[in-house]
Structure formats: C-alpha cells, structure tokens
PDB file of C-alpha atoms in Angstrom:
ATOM      1  CA  MET A   1       0.000   0.000   0.000  1.00 47.00           C
ATOM      2  CA  THR A   2       1.263   3.453  -0.899  1.00 51.00           C
ATOM      3  CA  GLN A   3       0.929   5.840   2.014  1.00 49.00           C
ATOM      4  CA  THR A   4       0.018   9.386   1.009  1.00 50.00           C
ATOM      5  CA  ARG A   5       0.291  12.241   3.488  1.00 50.00           C
ATOM      6  CA  ARG A   6      -2.982  13.935   4.207  1.00 50.00           C
ATOM      7  CA  GLY A   7      -3.283  17.086   2.150  1.00 59.00           C
ATOM      8  CA  SER A   8      -0.562  16.058  -0.316  1.00 82.00           C
ATOM      9  CA  LEU A   9      -2.759  13.953  -2.602  1.00 89.00           C
ATOM     10  CA  THR A  10      -2.675  14.941  -6.295  1.00 93.00           C
ATOM     11  CA  ARG A  11      -4.505  13.851  -9.431  1.00 93.00           C
ATOM     12  CA  HIS A  12      -1.307  12.251 -10.644  1.00 93.00           C
ATOM     13  CA  ASP A  13      -1.065  10.197  -7.431  1.00 94.00           C
ATOM     14  CA  ILE A  14      -4.603   8.980  -7.998  1.00 95.00           C
ATOM     15  CA  GLY A  15      -3.870   8.092 -11.616  1.00 95.00           C
ATOM     16  CA  LEU A  16      -0.751   6.134 -10.673  1.00 96.00           C
ATOM     17  CA  ALA A  17      -2.604   4.252  -7.947  1.00 96.00           C
ATOM     18  CA  ALA A  18      -5.492   3.501 -10.290  1.00 96.00           C
ATOM     19  CA  LEU A  19      -3.127   2.192 -12.950  1.00 96.00           C
ATOM     20  CA  ALA A  20      -1.381   0.025 -10.351  1.00 96.00           C
ATOM     21  CA  VAL A  21      -4.739  -1.472  -9.328  1.00 96.00           C
ATOM     22  CA  VAL A  22      -5.585  -2.284 -12.940  1.00 96.00           C
ATOM     23  CA  ASP A  23      -2.113  -3.689 -13.645  1.00 95.00           C
ATOM     24  CA  GLU A  24      -2.085  -5.878 -10.545  1.00 95.00           C
ATOM     25  CA  GLU A  25      -5.731  -6.888 -10.152  1.00 95.00           C
ATOM     26  CA  GLY A  26      -7.489  -6.265 -13.460  1.00 92.00           C
ATOM     27  CA  ALA A  27      -9.958  -3.695 -14.683  1.00 90.00           C
ATOM     28  CA  GLU A  28     -12.820  -5.163 -12.666  1.00 92.00           C
ATOM     29  CA  ALA A  29     -10.999  -4.240  -9.431  1.00 93.00           C
ATOM     30  CA  LEU A  30     -10.909  -0.539 -10.305  1.00 94.00           C
ATOM     31  CA  THR A  31     -13.086   1.216  -7.733  1.00 93.00           C
ATOM     32  CA  VAL A  32     -12.667   4.478  -5.850  1.00 93.00           C
ATOM     33  CA  ARG A  33     -12.539   2.498  -2.606  1.00 93.00           C
ATOM     34  CA  ARG A  34      -9.740   0.252  -3.930  1.00 95.00           C
ATOM     35  CA  ILE A  35      -7.721   3.224  -5.198  1.00 95.00           C
ATOM     36  CA  ALA A  36      -8.118   5.006  -1.865  1.00 94.00           C
ATOM     37  CA  ALA A  37      -6.912   1.908  -0.027  1.00 94.00           C
ATOM     38  CA  LYS A  38      -3.900   1.776  -2.313  1.00 94.00           C
ATOM     39  CA  LEU A  39      -3.092   5.370  -1.376  1.00 94.00           C
ATOM     40  CA  GLY A  40      -3.801   4.875   2.331  1.00 92.00           C
ATOM     41  CA  VAL A  41      -6.595   7.460   2.395  1.00 93.00           C
ATOM     42  CA  GLN A  42     -10.372   7.458   2.729  1.00 91.00           C
ATOM     43  CA  ALA A  43     -12.416   7.183  -0.469  1.00 90.00           C
ATOM     44  CA  PRO A  44     -14.207  10.553  -0.041  1.00 90.00           C
ATOM     45  CA  SER A  45     -10.858  12.377  -0.144  1.00 90.00           C
ATOM     46  CA  LEU A  46     -10.437  11.367  -3.789  1.00 93.00           C
ATOM     47  CA  TYR A  47     -13.508  13.314  -4.830  1.00 89.00           C
ATOM     48  CA  SER A  48     -11.717  16.568  -4.101  1.00 89.00           C
ATOM     49  CA  HIS A  49      -9.460  15.753  -7.039  1.00 92.00           C
ATOM     50  CA  VAL A  50     -11.475  13.602  -9.466  1.00 92.00           C
ATOM     51  CA  ASP A  51     -15.072  13.594 -10.643  1.00 89.00           C
ATOM     52  CA  GLY A  52     -15.520   9.845 -10.611  1.00 86.00           C
ATOM     53  CA  LYS A  53     -14.453   6.701 -12.412  1.00 87.00           C
ATOM     54  CA  ASP A  54     -14.566   8.219 -15.883  1.00 88.00           C
ATOM     55  CA  ASP A  55     -12.185  10.958 -14.793  1.00 91.00           C
ATOM     56  CA  ILE A  56      -9.906   8.316 -13.260  1.00 93.00           C
ATOM     57  CA  LEU A  57      -9.834   6.439 -16.576  1.00 92.00           C
ATOM     58  CA  GLU A  58      -8.756   9.671 -18.250  1.00 92.00           C
ATOM     59  CA  LEU A  59      -5.875   9.909 -15.773  1.00 94.00           C
ATOM     60  CA  ILE A  60      -4.814   6.346 -16.530  1.00 95.00           C
ATOM     61  CA  THR A  61      -4.823   7.092 -20.257  1.00 93.00           C
ATOM     62  CA  GLU A  62      -2.807  10.271 -19.719  1.00 92.00           C
ATOM     63  CA  ILE A  63      -0.160   8.407 -17.712  1.00 94.00           C
ATOM     64  CA  ILE A  64       0.257   5.657 -20.306  1.00 94.00           C
ATOM     65  CA  THR A  65       0.240   8.116 -23.202  1.00 92.00           C
ATOM     66  CA  ALA A  66       2.953  10.180 -21.510  1.00 90.00           C
ATOM     67  CA  ASP A  67       5.324   7.245 -22.128  1.00 88.00           C
ATOM     68  CA  ILE A  68       5.015   7.677 -25.902  1.00 89.00           C
ATOM     69  CA  PRO A  69       7.815   9.952 -27.104  1.00 88.00           C
ATOM     70  CA  ALA A  70       7.161  12.703 -29.598  1.00 86.00           C
ATOM     71  CA  LEU A  71       8.381  11.713 -33.042  1.00 89.00           C
ATOM     72  CA  GLU A  72       9.699  13.758 -35.905  1.00 90.00           C
ATOM     73  CA  LEU A  73       7.725  12.498 -38.877  1.00 94.00           C
ATOM     74  CA  ASN A  74       8.799  13.070 -42.463  1.00 95.00           C
ATOM     75  CA  ALA A  75       6.418  12.613 -45.374  1.00 96.00           C
ATOM     76  CA  ALA A  76       9.343  11.659 -47.600  1.00 96.00           C
ATOM     77  CA  ASN A  77       9.932   8.599 -45.405  1.00 96.00           C
ATOM     78  CA  TRP A  78       6.375   7.850 -44.299  1.00 97.00           C
ATOM     79  CA  ARG A  79       6.848   4.080 -43.968  1.00 97.00           C
ATOM     80  CA  ASP A  80       9.635   4.571 -41.438  1.00 97.00           C
ATOM     81  CA  GLY A  81       7.509   7.125 -39.595  1.00 96.00           C
ATOM     82  CA  LEU A  82       4.589   4.706 -39.380  1.00 96.00           C
ATOM     83  CA  LEU A  83       6.804   1.936 -38.047  1.00 96.00           C
ATOM     84  CA  ARG A  84       8.426   4.131 -35.415  1.00 95.00           C
ATOM     85  CA  TRP A  85       5.031   5.411 -34.296  1.00 95.00           C
ATOM     86  CA  ALA A  86       3.591   1.879 -34.148  1.00 95.00           C
ATOM     87  CA  ARG A  87       6.525   0.547 -32.134  1.00 95.00           C
ATOM     88  CA  THR A  88       6.575   3.363 -29.587  1.00 94.00           C
ATOM     89  CA  TYR A  89       2.788   3.232 -29.273  1.00 93.00           C
ATOM     90  CA  HIS A  90       2.917  -0.541 -28.720  1.00 94.00           C
ATOM     91  CA  ALA A  91       5.778  -0.326 -26.229  1.00 94.00           C
ATOM     92  CA  ALA A  92       3.871   2.103 -23.997  1.00 93.00           C
ATOM     93  CA  PHE A  93       0.577   0.224 -24.009  1.00 93.00           C
ATOM     94  CA  ALA A  94       2.029  -3.301 -23.826  1.00 93.00           C
ATOM     95  CA  LYS A  95       3.280  -2.495 -20.312  1.00 93.00           C
ATOM     96  CA  HIS A  96      -0.349  -2.230 -19.188  1.00 95.00           C
ATOM     97  CA  PRO A  97      -2.387  -4.951 -20.950  1.00 93.00           C
ATOM     98  CA  ASN A  98      -5.198  -4.869 -18.386  1.00 93.00           C
ATOM     99  CA  ALA A  99      -5.723  -1.164 -19.055  1.00 94.00           C
ATOM    100  CA  VAL A 100      -5.801  -1.544 -22.842  1.00 92.00           C
ATOM    101  CA  GLY A 101      -9.181  -3.268 -22.734  1.00 87.00           C
ATOM    102  CA  ILE A 102     -10.652  -0.201 -21.040  1.00 87.00           C
ATOM    103  CA  ILE A 103      -8.857   2.405 -23.127  1.00 86.00           C
ATOM    104  CA  ALA A 104      -9.605   0.717 -26.469  1.00 86.00           C
ATOM    105  CA  ARG A 105     -13.344   1.162 -25.896  1.00 85.00           C
ATOM    106  CA  ARG A 106     -13.138   4.820 -24.958  1.00 86.00           C
ATOM    107  CA  ALA A 107     -13.244   7.899 -27.151  1.00 87.00           C
ATOM    108  CA  VAL A 108      -9.862   9.490 -27.865  1.00 87.00           C
ATOM    109  CA  THR A 109     -10.029  12.615 -25.702  1.00 87.00           C
ATOM    110  CA  ILE A 110      -6.463  13.038 -24.420  1.00 88.00           C
ATOM    111  CA  THR A 111      -4.780  15.986 -26.133  1.00 90.00           C
ATOM    112  CA  GLU A 112      -1.498  14.106 -26.611  1.00 88.00           C
ATOM    113  CA  SER A 113      -3.289  11.145 -28.192  1.00 89.00           C
ATOM    114  CA  ARG A 114      -5.247  13.346 -30.556  1.00 92.00           C
ATOM    115  CA  GLN A 115      -2.078  15.189 -31.512  1.00 92.00           C
ATOM    116  CA  ALA A 116      -0.268  11.913 -32.247  1.00 91.00           C
ATOM    117  CA  TYR A 117      -3.073  10.841 -34.594  1.00 94.00           C
ATOM    118  CA  GLU A 118      -3.093  14.317 -36.132  1.00 95.00           C
ATOM    119  CA  ASP A 119       0.648  14.171 -36.791  1.00 95.00           C
ATOM    120  CA  VAL A 120       0.568  10.712 -38.383  1.00 96.00           C
ATOM    121  CA  VAL A 121      -2.467  11.462 -40.559  1.00 97.00           C
ATOM    122  CA  ALA A 122      -0.931  14.799 -41.607  1.00 97.00           C
ATOM    123  CA  MET A 123       2.304  13.021 -42.547  1.00 97.00           C
ATOM    124  CA  LEU A 124       0.406  10.557 -44.735  1.00 97.00           C
ATOM    125  CA  VAL A 125      -1.672  13.274 -46.397  1.00 98.00           C
ATOM    126  CA  GLU A 126       1.487  15.252 -47.117  1.00 97.00           C
ATOM    127  CA  ALA A 127       2.974  12.079 -48.612  1.00 97.00           C
ATOM    128  CA  GLY A 128       0.056  11.933 -51.053  1.00 97.00           C
ATOM    129  CA  PHE A 129      -2.613   9.808 -49.350  1.00 97.00           C
ATOM    130  CA  ALA A 130      -6.213  10.938 -49.544  1.00 97.00           C
ATOM    131  CA  PRO A 131      -7.480  11.866 -46.053  1.00 97.00           C
ATOM    132  CA  ALA A 132      -9.804   8.850 -45.795  1.00 97.00           C
ATOM    133  CA  ALA A 133      -7.030   6.512 -46.964  1.00 97.00           C
ATOM    134  CA  ALA A 134      -4.628   8.011 -44.427  1.00 97.00           C
ATOM    135  CA  LEU A 135      -7.101   7.329 -41.638  1.00 97.00           C
ATOM    136  CA  ARG A 136      -7.555   3.722 -42.777  1.00 96.00           C
ATOM    137  CA  VAL A 137      -3.791   3.224 -42.675  1.00 97.00           C
ATOM    138  CA  VAL A 138      -3.628   4.536 -39.118  1.00 96.00           C
ATOM    139  CA  LEU A 139      -6.592   2.406 -38.040  1.00 95.00           C
ATOM    140  CA  GLY A 140      -4.893  -0.663 -39.498  1.00 96.00           C
ATOM    141  CA  ILE A 141      -1.944  -0.081 -37.183  1.00 95.00           C
ATOM    142  CA  ASP A 142      -4.360   0.418 -34.292  1.00 93.00           C
ATOM    143  CA  TYR A 143      -5.954  -2.954 -35.006  1.00 93.00           C
ATOM    144  CA  VAL A 144      -2.628  -4.779 -35.128  1.00 94.00           C
ATOM    145  CA  MET A 145      -1.310  -3.040 -32.013  1.00 92.00           C
ATOM    146  CA  LEU A 146      -4.418  -3.408 -29.863  1.00 91.00           C
ATOM    147  CA  GLY A 147      -5.063  -6.980 -31.005  1.00 90.00           C
ATOM    148  CA  SER A 148      -1.531  -8.048 -30.124  1.00 90.00           C
ATOM    149  CA  ILE A 149      -2.038  -6.786 -26.562  1.00 91.00           C
ATOM    150  CA  LEU A 150      -5.672  -7.783 -26.010  1.00 88.00           C
ATOM    151  CA  ALA A 151      -5.234 -11.300 -27.407  1.00 85.00           C
ATOM    152  CA  PRO A 152      -1.661 -12.408 -26.649  1.00 82.00           C
ATOM    153  CA  PHE A 153      -0.466 -15.850 -27.714  1.00 79.00           C
ATOM    154  CA  SER A 154       0.569 -17.388 -24.416  1.00 69.00           C
ATOM    155  CA  PRO A 155      -2.782 -17.669 -22.577  1.00 67.00           C
ATOM    156  CA  ALA A 156      -4.489 -19.068 -25.661  1.00 65.00           C
ATOM    157  CA  PHE A 157      -2.355 -22.208 -25.736  1.00 65.00           C
ATOM    158  CA  ASP A 158      -1.261 -22.761 -22.147  1.00 64.00           C
ATOM    159  CA  GLN A 159      -2.807 -26.241 -22.001  1.00 65.00           C
ATOM    160  CA  PRO A 160      -0.890 -29.228 -23.390  1.00 68.00           C
ATOM    161  CA  LEU A 161      -2.160 -30.473 -26.751  1.00 70.00           C
ATOM    162  CA  GLY A 162      -2.703 -34.122 -27.549  1.00 72.00           C
ATOM    163  CA  GLU A 163      -1.771 -36.123 -30.619  1.00 79.00           C
ATOM    164  CA  ASP A 164      -4.694 -34.736 -32.636  1.00 84.00           C
ATOM    165  CA  TYR A 165      -2.848 -31.470 -33.358  1.00 84.00           C
ATOM    166  CA  PRO A 166       0.757 -32.457 -34.136  1.00 86.00           C
ATOM    167  CA  ALA A 167       1.695 -29.443 -36.273  1.00 87.00           C
ATOM    168  CA  LEU A 168       0.307 -26.957 -33.761  1.00 83.00           C
ATOM    169  CA  ARG A 169       1.816 -28.847 -30.825  1.00 82.00           C
ATOM    170  CA  ASN A 170       5.280 -28.857 -32.405  1.00 84.00           C
ATOM    171  CA  ALA A 171       5.003 -25.164 -33.324  1.00 84.00           C
ATOM    172  CA  ILE A 172       4.082 -24.249 -29.751  1.00 82.00           C
ATOM    173  CA  ARG A 173       6.948 -26.327 -28.355  1.00 81.00           C
ATOM    174  CA  ALA A 174       9.344 -24.496 -30.670  1.00 84.00           C
ATOM    175  CA  THR A 175       8.094 -21.104 -29.505  1.00 83.00           C
ATOM    176  CA  GLU A 176       9.533 -18.957 -26.725  1.00 83.00           C
ATOM    177  CA  PRO A 177       6.429 -17.654 -24.897  1.00 78.00           C
ATOM    178  CA  SER A 178       8.159 -14.575 -23.504  1.00 78.00           C
ATOM    179  CA  GLU A 179       9.167 -13.392 -26.970  1.00 85.00           C
ATOM    180  CA  VAL A 180       6.467 -14.558 -29.355  1.00 86.00           C
ATOM    181  CA  ASP A 181       3.980 -11.727 -28.836  1.00 87.00           C
ATOM    182  CA  GLY A 182       6.516  -8.959 -29.395  1.00 88.00           C
ATOM    183  CA  THR A 183       8.050 -10.746 -32.367  1.00 91.00           C
ATOM    184  CA  ALA A 184       4.685 -11.450 -33.979  1.00 91.00           C
ATOM    185  CA  PHE A 185       3.621  -7.832 -33.503  1.00 94.00           C
ATOM    186  CA  GLY A 186       6.862  -6.561 -35.042  1.00 94.00           C
ATOM    187  CA  GLU A 187       6.575  -8.880 -38.030  1.00 95.00           C
ATOM    188  CA  SER A 188       2.884  -8.106 -38.525  1.00 95.00           C
ATOM    189  CA  VAL A 189       3.247  -4.340 -38.446  1.00 96.00           C
ATOM    190  CA  GLN A 190       6.325  -4.532 -40.679  1.00 97.00           C
ATOM    191  CA  ALA A 191       4.436  -6.624 -43.217  1.00 97.00           C
ATOM    192  CA  TYR A 192       1.432  -4.299 -43.020  1.00 97.00           C
ATOM    193  CA  VAL A 193       3.446  -1.147 -43.613  1.00 97.00           C
ATOM    194  CA  SER A 194       5.628  -2.739 -46.301  1.00 97.00           C
ATOM    195  CA  GLY A 195       2.522  -3.940 -48.140  1.00 96.00           C
ATOM    196  CA  LEU A 196       0.845  -0.536 -48.288  1.00 96.00           C
ATOM    197  CA  PRO A 197       0.735   0.816 -51.834  1.00 94.00           C
ATOM    198  CA  ASN A 198       2.443   4.075 -52.602  1.00 93.00           C
ATOM    199  CA  PRO A 199      -0.047   6.922 -52.675  1.00 92.00           C
ATOM    200  CA  ALA A 200      -1.349   7.686 -56.138  1.00 76.00           C
TER     201      ALA A 200
END
C-alpha cells in the first residue's frame, strides 16, 4: 500500500494508484474504494481531485500516453515514420495490458493522443494519401497493435495439446512464450506497412 500524506494527494497520485490497481488486479478491481486503499486514504478524499471513475480512466490514459515519445515524422519517409510510431505506441501500451481493454473502448479525448493521430495522418496526407485513406492506414496499425495486446499468444495455448494437433503442438513447443507476442507484432506491423501501396 502506498501511504500518502494527508493534504498532499494529487490527481497524478490517484492516476498512478489507479493504474497500479488495474495492472495488478485487473480492470474489474478498479473502484474508488480500492484506489483510496492503495493510497492509504479514505475514499471521499479522492472526490476533491477527481469527478468519478470516468475521470480516473482519463488519468490512466494520460499516464500511459505520456510514455510515448514525440516523433519527428517526415512525409518523404512515411513508412519509417509509421513503423516508429507503431513501435513506440505498442511499447507504452504493452506495459499495461489490463488497461488496454478499457482504453480501447473509450473515445480518444487526451490531447497528446489526438495530436499523435493528427501528426501521423498529416504526414500521410502530405505524402500523397487521400485523407480517408490516411485514416484507414492509421486504423490498421491500431488494429494490429491493440489486437496483439488484447489477445496475446501465451494464454491461448497454455494447455498441453494431444496427438490430434501435431503441427500446432510442435510449433508451440518451438516457440519462446516470452518473446512470441513482441516478435509477432513486429513482423505483422512490418508486413502491413511494407505492403501498403504508394499513394497515387
């Protein structure tokens, strides 16, 4: 439990505690009471700083998004820009898989997140993509990134397979569970970006 001195509580403290609850116990454990216990304070004291659970989810998103570095994007090298954005985006969110399920279903309201999408779409439009096509490209990366975190390999095949599935069984035995998700994401996003046609 993190002890917080009375009167020193901040919104950032609450966001960090909320993210820790989600990371350690899952999204279903996220309650004001549980966050307050994590901070060593009474639940009502949180309401001086946050408006409720929705506001707390905004704080969680802000904290995760803050880990994504600003990138210098160049329309002349848009494929490289897309890959760097996808990898930094994935690296920040993959640290908090339990939170991704919540964030993925929420509207994009964080200024930094909106600006990141703005920058990538603007890069693609400058490179020659039509606006709608640029958005589809960005959404494609979203789907690969979020899917790789929300549906990782390891839990799906953690039970031993019998003789009925020899090819799958041998493939799983040849796989390093701690590396497969990151490797598969990297290969998938690389293939996706490499396969995009040049803008007309």
